[in-house]
Amino acid sequence: MRRDDDAVEVDEPLAVDAPAAPHDASGEQVTIRDLAGLAPPARPARRWTPRRVVAVPAAFDHPHGRRIVDRVEGLGFEVERLRANRVTGVRGDTDRETYARAKSTLAIVVSPASRRALRPIAPSADWRVDLAEGCPAHCQYCYLAGSLSGPPVTRVYADLDDILAGLADYVGRGTVTSRSAVRAGEGTTFEASCYTDPLAVEYLTGSWLRTVEHFGQWDAPVQLRWTTKYADVGSFVGVPHRGRTRVRFSVNAEAVSGRLEGGTAPVADRLEALRRLALDGYPVGLTVAPIMPVPDWRGEYGALLDRVRAAVVGVDGLDLTVELITHRFTPGSKEVLLGWYPRTRLEMDEESRRRKFGRFGAVKYVYPPALTAELRTWFERELAQTVPAARVLYWT
Ligand code: SF4
């Protein structure tokens, strides 16, 4: 993977790197100042606008695929009909060009068979269900790095109706939250944001709203879960969700979100969106991730918790959970991220980390035990004091 740096627009000393010619949620050119969050964003979050929308032939065999095409064309996009069931025309002359092209492409495809066989996703949910793969944002620590095969195109699935119909087979068979003494009451849980950010693409697909309504009508002990760094929740307010969907907002200290989460909505907007959904009766949550011991991390995260407290003031019947996830990386994700963001200042120093081995011997690098314990103790104490209504689901 190429790791040289092209010239980028710089109007302040760089804290971070960004992809060449990146686009924000509006599709407009974004400067490094925007991506680095060198000044607090003074504008409302804007939507991602793909530069290219393609659809494979098989997508038209599915009602939801046709719905997405109609919707996207109704929004004024031209949908390029591909001749074969593979997404082509994404590769550029350089890795960086390929990255930029992929990140600005929306592909309407059919989910691979491997995605339709659900797998547990600990510690979040019993099952992981994918409605899309890929994300248009530019987080420099992106969890998808090393998990996607090929360029990071955002692929949305046309076979949503089949995916939803297949969920019934998994009810009552969960082994993660269903076996947890404190979480079994949630019913069988389905996590629908592992490989994408739902609200980044919802206005183009309508997939998550259909899924929320599916769970609302489903007469079974089930819960839909997803997490987002966007704030465009208007279409979810007032629908018959019946409290079966927990929407979590991924939030972080300004030193992290402002510098490393290009193309996403400002944290203030995410918290406003959380409030709107909570007032509409949704169970809501915070995914505080990835937690990093940035300079003055207590002050930084303390300010975040103060904003959370303000966001939930006066919400009757508030059901608020918190998931706390520290930063980690693998050799594979580090290599991909350095290819995407060659000049990033995201700390990925193996020497300062502890090696942790997964079930199949895969290594990941986490913070050393003493630092992890310090962070954890602080978060649990401060959360209890600042947002006492919040229930911590897990720390990892
Ligand atoms: Fe990756 Fe999530 Fe950021 Fe999208 S929002 S770029 S999936 S970390």
Coordinates of C-alpha atoms and ligand atoms in Angstrom, one line a residue:
M1 CA 0.0 0.0 0.0
R2 CA 1.3 3.4 -0.9
R3 CA 2.3 5.6 2.0
D4 CA 3.6 8.7 0.4
D5 CA 1.9 12.0 1.0
D6 CA 0.3 14.1 -1.6
A7 CA 0.0 17.8 -1.1
V8 CA -3.0 18.7 0.9
E9 CA -4.6 22.0 1.7
V10 CA -3.2 23.2 5.0
D11 CA -4.0 26.4 6.8
E12 CA -2.8 25.5 10.2
P13 CA -0.1 23.2 11.5
L14 CA -1.4 19.7 10.9
A15 CA -2.7 17.6 13.7
V16 CA -3.9 14.9 11.5
D17 CA -3.9 13.8 7.9
A18 CA -6.8 13.3 5.6
P19 CA -7.5 11.7 2.3
A20 CA -6.8 13.7 -0.8
A21 CA -9.8 15.7 -2.0
P22 CA -12.1 14.4 0.7
H23 CA -15.7 15.3 0.8
D24 CA -17.9 15.9 3.7
A25 CA -21.5 14.9 4.1
S26 CA -22.7 17.4 1.6
G27 CA -20.2 16.2 -1.1
E28 CA -18.4 19.5 -0.9
Q29 CA -14.7 19.8 -0.7
V30 CA -13.4 19.7 2.8
T31 CA -10.2 21.3 3.9
I32 CA -7.8 19.9 6.4
R33 CA -9.1 22.5 8.8
D34 CA -12.6 20.9 8.6
L35 CA -11.3 17.4 9.0
A36 CA -8.9 18.2 11.8
G37 CA -11.6 20.1 13.7
L38 CA -9.2 22.9 14.2
A39 CA -12.1 25.2 14.8
P40 CA -15.4 24.0 16.4
P41 CA -17.9 23.3 13.5
A42 CA -20.3 26.2 13.4
R43 CA -22.6 24.6 10.8
P44 CA -25.2 21.9 11.1
A45 CA -24.3 18.4 10.0
R46 CA -24.7 17.9 6.3
R47 CA -25.5 14.7 4.5
W48 CA -23.1 12.6 2.6
T49 CA -23.7 13.0 -1.2
P50 CA -22.2 10.2 -3.2
R51 CA -20.5 11.3 -6.4
R52 CA -21.3 8.0 -8.1
V53 CA -24.2 5.6 -7.5
V54 CA -24.2 2.2 -9.1
A55 CA -26.5 -0.8 -9.0
V56 CA -25.8 -4.4 -9.9
P57 CA -28.4 -6.3 -12.0
A58 CA -29.3 -8.6 -9.1
A59 CA -30.4 -5.6 -7.1
F60 CA -33.4 -5.1 -9.4
D61 CA -34.6 -8.6 -8.5
H62 CA -35.5 -7.4 -5.0
P63 CA -38.3 -5.0 -4.1
H64 CA -36.1 -3.1 -1.7
G65 CA -33.4 -2.7 -4.4
R66 CA -36.0 -1.2 -6.7
R67 CA -37.1 1.0 -3.8
I68 CA -33.6 2.3 -3.2
V69 CA -33.1 3.0 -6.9
D70 CA -36.4 4.9 -7.0
R71 CA -35.5 6.8 -3.9
V72 CA -32.0 7.7 -5.0
E73 CA -33.2 8.8 -8.5
G74 CA -36.0 10.8 -6.8
L75 CA -33.3 12.6 -4.9
G76 CA -31.7 13.6 -8.2
F77 CA -28.9 11.1 -8.4
E78 CA -28.2 9.2 -11.6
V79 CA -28.0 5.4 -11.0
E80 CA -25.5 3.7 -13.2
R81 CA -26.7 0.2 -14.1
L82 CA -23.8 -2.2 -14.0
R83 CA -23.7 -5.1 -16.4
A84 CA -22.4 -7.7 -14.0
N85 CA -23.0 -8.4 -10.3
R86 CA -19.7 -6.9 -9.3
V87 CA -18.8 -3.3 -8.6
T88 CA -16.3 -2.0 -11.1
G89 CA -14.6 1.3 -12.0
V90 CA -13.4 2.1 -8.5
R91 CA -9.7 1.6 -8.9
G92 CA -7.6 4.8 -9.5
D93 CA -4.0 5.2 -10.5
T94 CA -2.9 5.4 -6.8
D95 CA -4.2 3.9 -3.6
R96 CA -5.2 7.3 -2.5
E97 CA -7.2 7.9 -5.6
T98 CA -8.9 4.5 -5.2
Y99 CA -9.7 5.4 -1.6
A100 CA -11.2 8.7 -2.6
R101 CA -13.3 7.1 -5.4
A102 CA -14.5 4.3 -3.2
K103 CA -15.5 6.6 -0.4
S104 CA -17.6 8.7 -2.7
T105 CA -19.4 5.7 -4.3
L106 CA -22.7 4.2 -3.3
A107 CA -23.3 0.6 -4.6
I108 CA -26.7 -1.0 -4.5
V109 CA -25.9 -4.8 -4.3
V110 CA -27.2 -8.0 -2.9
S111 CA -25.7 -9.2 0.4
P112 CA -23.2 -12.0 0.2
A113 CA -24.5 -15.4 1.5
S114 CA -21.8 -15.3 4.2
R115 CA -23.5 -12.2 5.6
R116 CA -26.9 -13.8 5.8
A117 CA -25.7 -16.5 8.2
L118 CA -25.7 -14.5 11.4
R119 CA -22.8 -14.6 13.9
P120 CA -22.7 -13.5 17.6
I121 CA -21.2 -10.1 18.2
A122 CA -20.0 -9.9 21.8
P123 CA -20.3 -8.0 23.9
S124 CA -22.9 -5.9 22.1
A125 CA -25.6 -8.3 20.9
D126 CA -26.6 -11.9 20.4
W127 CA -26.5 -11.5 16.6
R128 CA -25.0 -9.3 14.0
V129 CA -27.2 -8.4 11.1
D130 CA -25.7 -6.4 8.2
L131 CA -27.9 -4.1 6.0
A132 CA -24.9 -2.5 4.4
E133 CA -21.1 -2.7 4.3
G134 CA -18.8 0.3 4.1
C135 CA -19.2 3.9 5.4
P136 CA -18.6 7.3 3.8
A137 CA -17.0 8.9 6.9
H138 CA -13.3 9.3 7.3
C139 CA -12.5 8.2 10.9
Q140 CA -8.8 7.8 11.2
Y141 CA -9.1 4.9 13.6
C142 CA -11.9 3.3 11.5
Y143 CA -13.1 -0.1 12.9
L144 CA -13.6 -1.3 9.3
A145 CA -9.9 -1.0 8.4
G146 CA -8.7 -4.5 7.7
S147 CA -12.2 -5.9 7.8
L148 CA -13.4 -4.9 4.3
S149 CA -12.1 -6.7 1.2
G150 CA -11.2 -4.3 -1.6
P151 CA -11.7 -0.6 -1.8
P152 CA -14.0 0.9 0.9
V153 CA -17.1 1.4 -1.3
T154 CA -20.4 1.9 0.6
R155 CA -22.5 -1.1 -0.4
V156 CA -26.2 -1.1 0.6
Y157 CA -28.2 -4.3 0.4
A158 CA -31.1 -4.7 -1.9
D159 CA -32.4 -7.9 -0.3
L160 CA -33.5 -6.3 2.9
D161 CA -36.9 -8.1 3.0
D162 CA -35.1 -11.5 2.9
I163 CA -32.6 -10.4 5.5
L164 CA -35.5 -9.3 7.9
A165 CA -37.5 -12.5 7.2
G166 CA -34.4 -14.6 8.1
L167 CA -34.1 -13.1 11.6
A168 CA -37.0 -15.1 13.1
D169 CA -34.8 -18.3 13.0
Y170 CA -32.4 -16.7 15.5
V171 CA -34.8 -15.7 18.2
G172 CA -34.2 -17.5 21.5
R173 CA -30.8 -18.8 20.3
G174 CA -28.7 -15.9 21.5
T175 CA -25.5 -16.6 23.5
V176 CA -24.3 -13.1 24.3
T177 CA -26.8 -10.7 25.9
S178 CA -29.4 -13.5 26.3
R179 CA -27.0 -15.3 28.6
S180 CA -26.2 -12.2 30.6
A181 CA -28.0 -12.0 34.0
V182 CA -28.4 -8.2 33.6
R183 CA -29.2 -8.1 29.9
A184 CA -31.4 -11.2 29.3
G185 CA -34.4 -9.0 29.7
E186 CA -33.6 -7.3 26.4
G187 CA -34.7 -10.4 24.5
T188 CA -32.7 -11.6 21.5
T189 CA -30.6 -8.7 20.4
F190 CA -29.6 -7.9 16.8
E191 CA -26.8 -5.4 16.1
A192 CA -27.2 -3.7 12.7
S193 CA -24.2 -1.3 12.5
C194 CA -21.1 -3.5 12.6
Y195 CA -20.0 -2.8 9.0
T196 CA -21.4 0.6 8.3
D197 CA -22.9 3.8 9.9
P198 CA -26.7 3.6 9.5
L199 CA -27.5 7.3 9.5
A200 CA -24.8 8.1 7.0
V201 CA -26.9 6.2 4.4
E202 CA -30.4 6.1 5.7
Y203 CA -31.7 9.0 3.6
L204 CA -30.5 7.1 0.5
T205 CA -31.9 3.7 1.5
G206 CA -34.6 3.8 4.0
S207 CA -33.3 0.4 5.2
W208 CA -33.0 1.2 8.9
L209 CA -36.4 2.8 9.2
R210 CA -38.0 -0.3 7.6
T211 CA -36.0 -2.4 10.1
V212 CA -37.2 -0.3 13.1
E213 CA -40.8 -0.8 11.9
H214 CA -40.2 -4.5 11.4
F215 CA -39.1 -4.8 15.0
G216 CA -41.9 -2.6 16.1
Q217 CA -44.5 -5.0 14.6
W218 CA -42.6 -8.2 15.6
D219 CA -44.5 -9.9 18.4
A220 CA -41.5 -11.5 20.1
P221 CA -38.9 -10.6 22.7
V222 CA -36.4 -9.0 20.4
Q223 CA -34.3 -5.8 20.3
L224 CA -32.7 -4.0 17.4
R225 CA -29.6 -2.1 18.1
W226 CA -27.4 0.3 16.1
T227 CA -24.9 3.0 16.7
T228 CA -24.1 6.1 14.7
K229 CA -21.9 9.2 14.4
Y230 CA -24.5 11.0 12.4
A231 CA -27.6 12.9 13.6
D232 CA -30.2 12.8 10.9
V233 CA -32.9 11.2 13.0
G234 CA -36.0 13.1 11.7
S235 CA -37.5 10.1 9.8
F236 CA -37.4 7.9 12.9
V237 CA -39.4 10.2 15.1
G238 CA -43.1 9.3 15.5
V239 CA -42.9 5.9 13.9
P240 CA -44.3 2.8 15.7
H241 CA -41.0 1.5 17.1
R242 CA -42.6 0.2 20.3
G243 CA -39.4 0.6 22.2
R244 CA -37.8 -2.3 20.4
T245 CA -34.9 -0.3 18.9
R246 CA -32.1 1.0 21.0
V247 CA -30.2 3.7 19.1
R248 CA -26.8 4.6 20.4
F249 CA -24.7 7.6 19.5
S250 CA -21.0 7.2 19.3
V251 CA -19.4 10.1 21.1
N252 CA -16.0 11.1 22.2
A253 CA -13.9 13.9 23.7
E254 CA -13.6 16.9 21.4
A255 CA -9.8 16.1 21.1
V256 CA -10.7 12.8 19.4
S257 CA -14.0 13.5 17.6
G258 CA -12.9 16.9 16.3
R259 CA -9.6 15.7 15.0
L260 CA -10.1 12.1 13.9
E261 CA -13.7 11.8 12.7
G262 CA -13.9 13.4 9.3
G263 CA -17.2 13.7 7.6
T264 CA -19.3 12.9 10.6
A265 CA -21.8 15.0 12.5
P266 CA -20.5 17.1 15.4
V267 CA -20.9 15.5 18.8
A268 CA -23.3 18.3 19.8
D269 CA -25.6 17.3 17.0
R270 CA -25.4 13.6 17.9
L271 CA -26.4 14.4 21.5
E272 CA -29.3 16.6 20.2
A273 CA -30.4 13.6 18.1
L274 CA -30.2 11.3 21.1
R275 CA -32.5 13.7 23.0
R276 CA -35.0 13.7 20.2
L277 CA -35.2 10.0 20.1
A278 CA -35.3 9.6 23.9
L279 CA -38.2 12.1 24.0
D280 CA -39.9 9.9 21.3
G281 CA -39.7 6.9 23.7
Y282 CA -36.8 5.1 22.2
P283 CA -34.3 3.5 24.5
V284 CA -31.1 5.2 23.7
G285 CA -27.4 4.8 24.4
L286 CA -23.9 6.2 24.2
T287 CA -21.0 4.3 22.6
V288 CA -18.0 6.1 24.1
A289 CA -15.4 4.9 21.7
P290 CA -12.6 4.8 21.1
I291 CA -11.5 6.0 24.5
M292 CA -8.0 7.5 24.3
P293 CA -5.8 8.9 27.0
V294 CA -5.4 12.2 25.2
P295 CA -3.7 15.1 27.0
D296 CA -6.0 16.2 29.9
W297 CA -8.2 13.3 29.2
R298 CA -10.1 13.7 32.5
G299 CA -11.0 17.3 31.5
E300 CA -11.8 16.3 27.9
Y301 CA -14.1 13.4 28.9
G302 CA -15.5 15.3 31.8
A303 CA -16.7 18.0 29.4
L304 CA -18.3 15.3 27.3
L305 CA -20.2 13.9 30.2
D306 CA -21.4 17.4 31.1
R307 CA -22.8 17.7 27.6
V308 CA -24.5 14.3 28.0
R309 CA -26.0 15.4 31.2
A310 CA -27.4 18.5 29.6
A311 CA -28.8 16.5 26.6
V312 CA -30.9 14.2 28.8
V313 CA -32.3 16.8 31.2
G314 CA -36.1 16.5 31.6
V315 CA -36.5 13.3 29.5
D316 CA -39.3 11.3 31.2
G317 CA -38.7 7.6 31.4
L318 CA -35.2 7.9 30.1
D319 CA -33.6 4.5 29.3
L320 CA -29.9 5.3 28.7
T321 CA -27.1 2.8 28.4
V322 CA -23.4 3.3 28.0
E323 CA -20.8 1.2 26.2
L324 CA -17.2 2.0 27.0
I325 CA -14.6 0.9 24.4
T326 CA -10.9 1.7 24.6
H327 CA -8.8 2.2 21.5
R328 CA -7.1 -0.9 20.0
F329 CA -5.6 -1.8 16.7
T330 CA -4.2 -4.9 15.0
P331 CA -1.2 -5.2 12.6
G332 CA -3.7 -5.4 9.7
S333 CA -5.8 -2.5 10.7
K334 CA -2.7 -0.3 11.3
E335 CA -1.4 -1.1 7.9
V336 CA -4.7 -0.2 6.2
L337 CA -5.1 3.0 8.2
L338 CA -1.6 4.1 7.4
G339 CA -2.5 3.6 3.8
W340 CA -5.7 5.6 4.0
Y341 CA -4.2 8.3 6.3
P342 CA -0.5 8.3 5.8
R343 CA 0.2 11.4 8.0
T344 CA -2.2 10.5 10.8
R345 CA -1.1 11.3 14.3
L346 CA -3.3 8.6 15.7
E347 CA -1.1 6.8 18.3
M348 CA -0.6 3.2 17.1
D349 CA 2.7 2.4 18.9
E350 CA 3.1 -1.3 19.7
E351 CA 5.8 -0.6 22.2
S352 CA 3.4 1.4 24.5
R353 CA 0.7 -1.2 24.3
R354 CA -0.2 -4.6 25.7
R355 CA -0.6 -7.5 23.3
K356 CA -3.9 -9.4 23.6
F357 CA -4.7 -12.5 21.8
G358 CA -8.1 -13.4 20.4
R359 CA -9.8 -16.8 20.2
F360 CA -8.0 -17.8 17.0
G361 CA -4.6 -16.4 18.1
A362 CA -5.1 -13.0 16.3
V363 CA -3.2 -10.3 18.1
K364 CA -4.5 -6.8 19.0
Y365 CA -2.8 -4.0 20.8
V366 CA -4.6 -2.5 23.8
Y367 CA -3.6 -0.1 26.5
P368 CA -1.5 -1.4 29.4
P369 CA -3.4 -2.8 32.4
A370 CA -2.6 0.1 34.8
L371 CA -3.7 2.8 32.3
T372 CA -6.8 0.7 31.4
A373 CA -7.7 0.4 35.1
E374 CA -7.2 4.1 35.6
L375 CA -9.5 5.0 32.7
R376 CA -12.1 2.5 33.7
T377 CA -12.2 3.6 37.4
W378 CA -12.5 7.3 36.3
F379 CA -15.3 6.6 33.8
E380 CA -17.4 4.5 36.1
R381 CA -17.1 7.0 38.9
E382 CA -17.7 10.1 36.8
L383 CA -20.6 8.6 35.0
A384 CA -22.3 7.6 38.2
Q385 CA -21.9 11.2 39.5
T386 CA -22.6 13.1 36.3
V387 CA -25.3 11.0 34.5
P388 CA -26.6 8.7 37.3
A389 CA -29.5 7.5 35.1
A390 CA -27.0 5.8 32.7
R391 CA -26.4 2.1 32.9
V392 CA -23.0 0.8 31.8
L393 CA -23.4 -2.3 29.7
Y394 CA -19.7 -3.1 29.4
W395 CA -16.1 -1.9 29.4
T396 CA -13.7 -3.3 26.9
Ligands
SF4_1 FE1 -15.4 3.8 10.3 FE2 -17.5 4.1 12.0 FE3 -16.1 6.2 11.2 FE4 -17.7 5.1 9.5 S1 -18.3 6.2 11.3 S2 -15.5 5.8 9.1 S3 -17.5 2.9 10.1 S4 -15.4 4.4 12.5

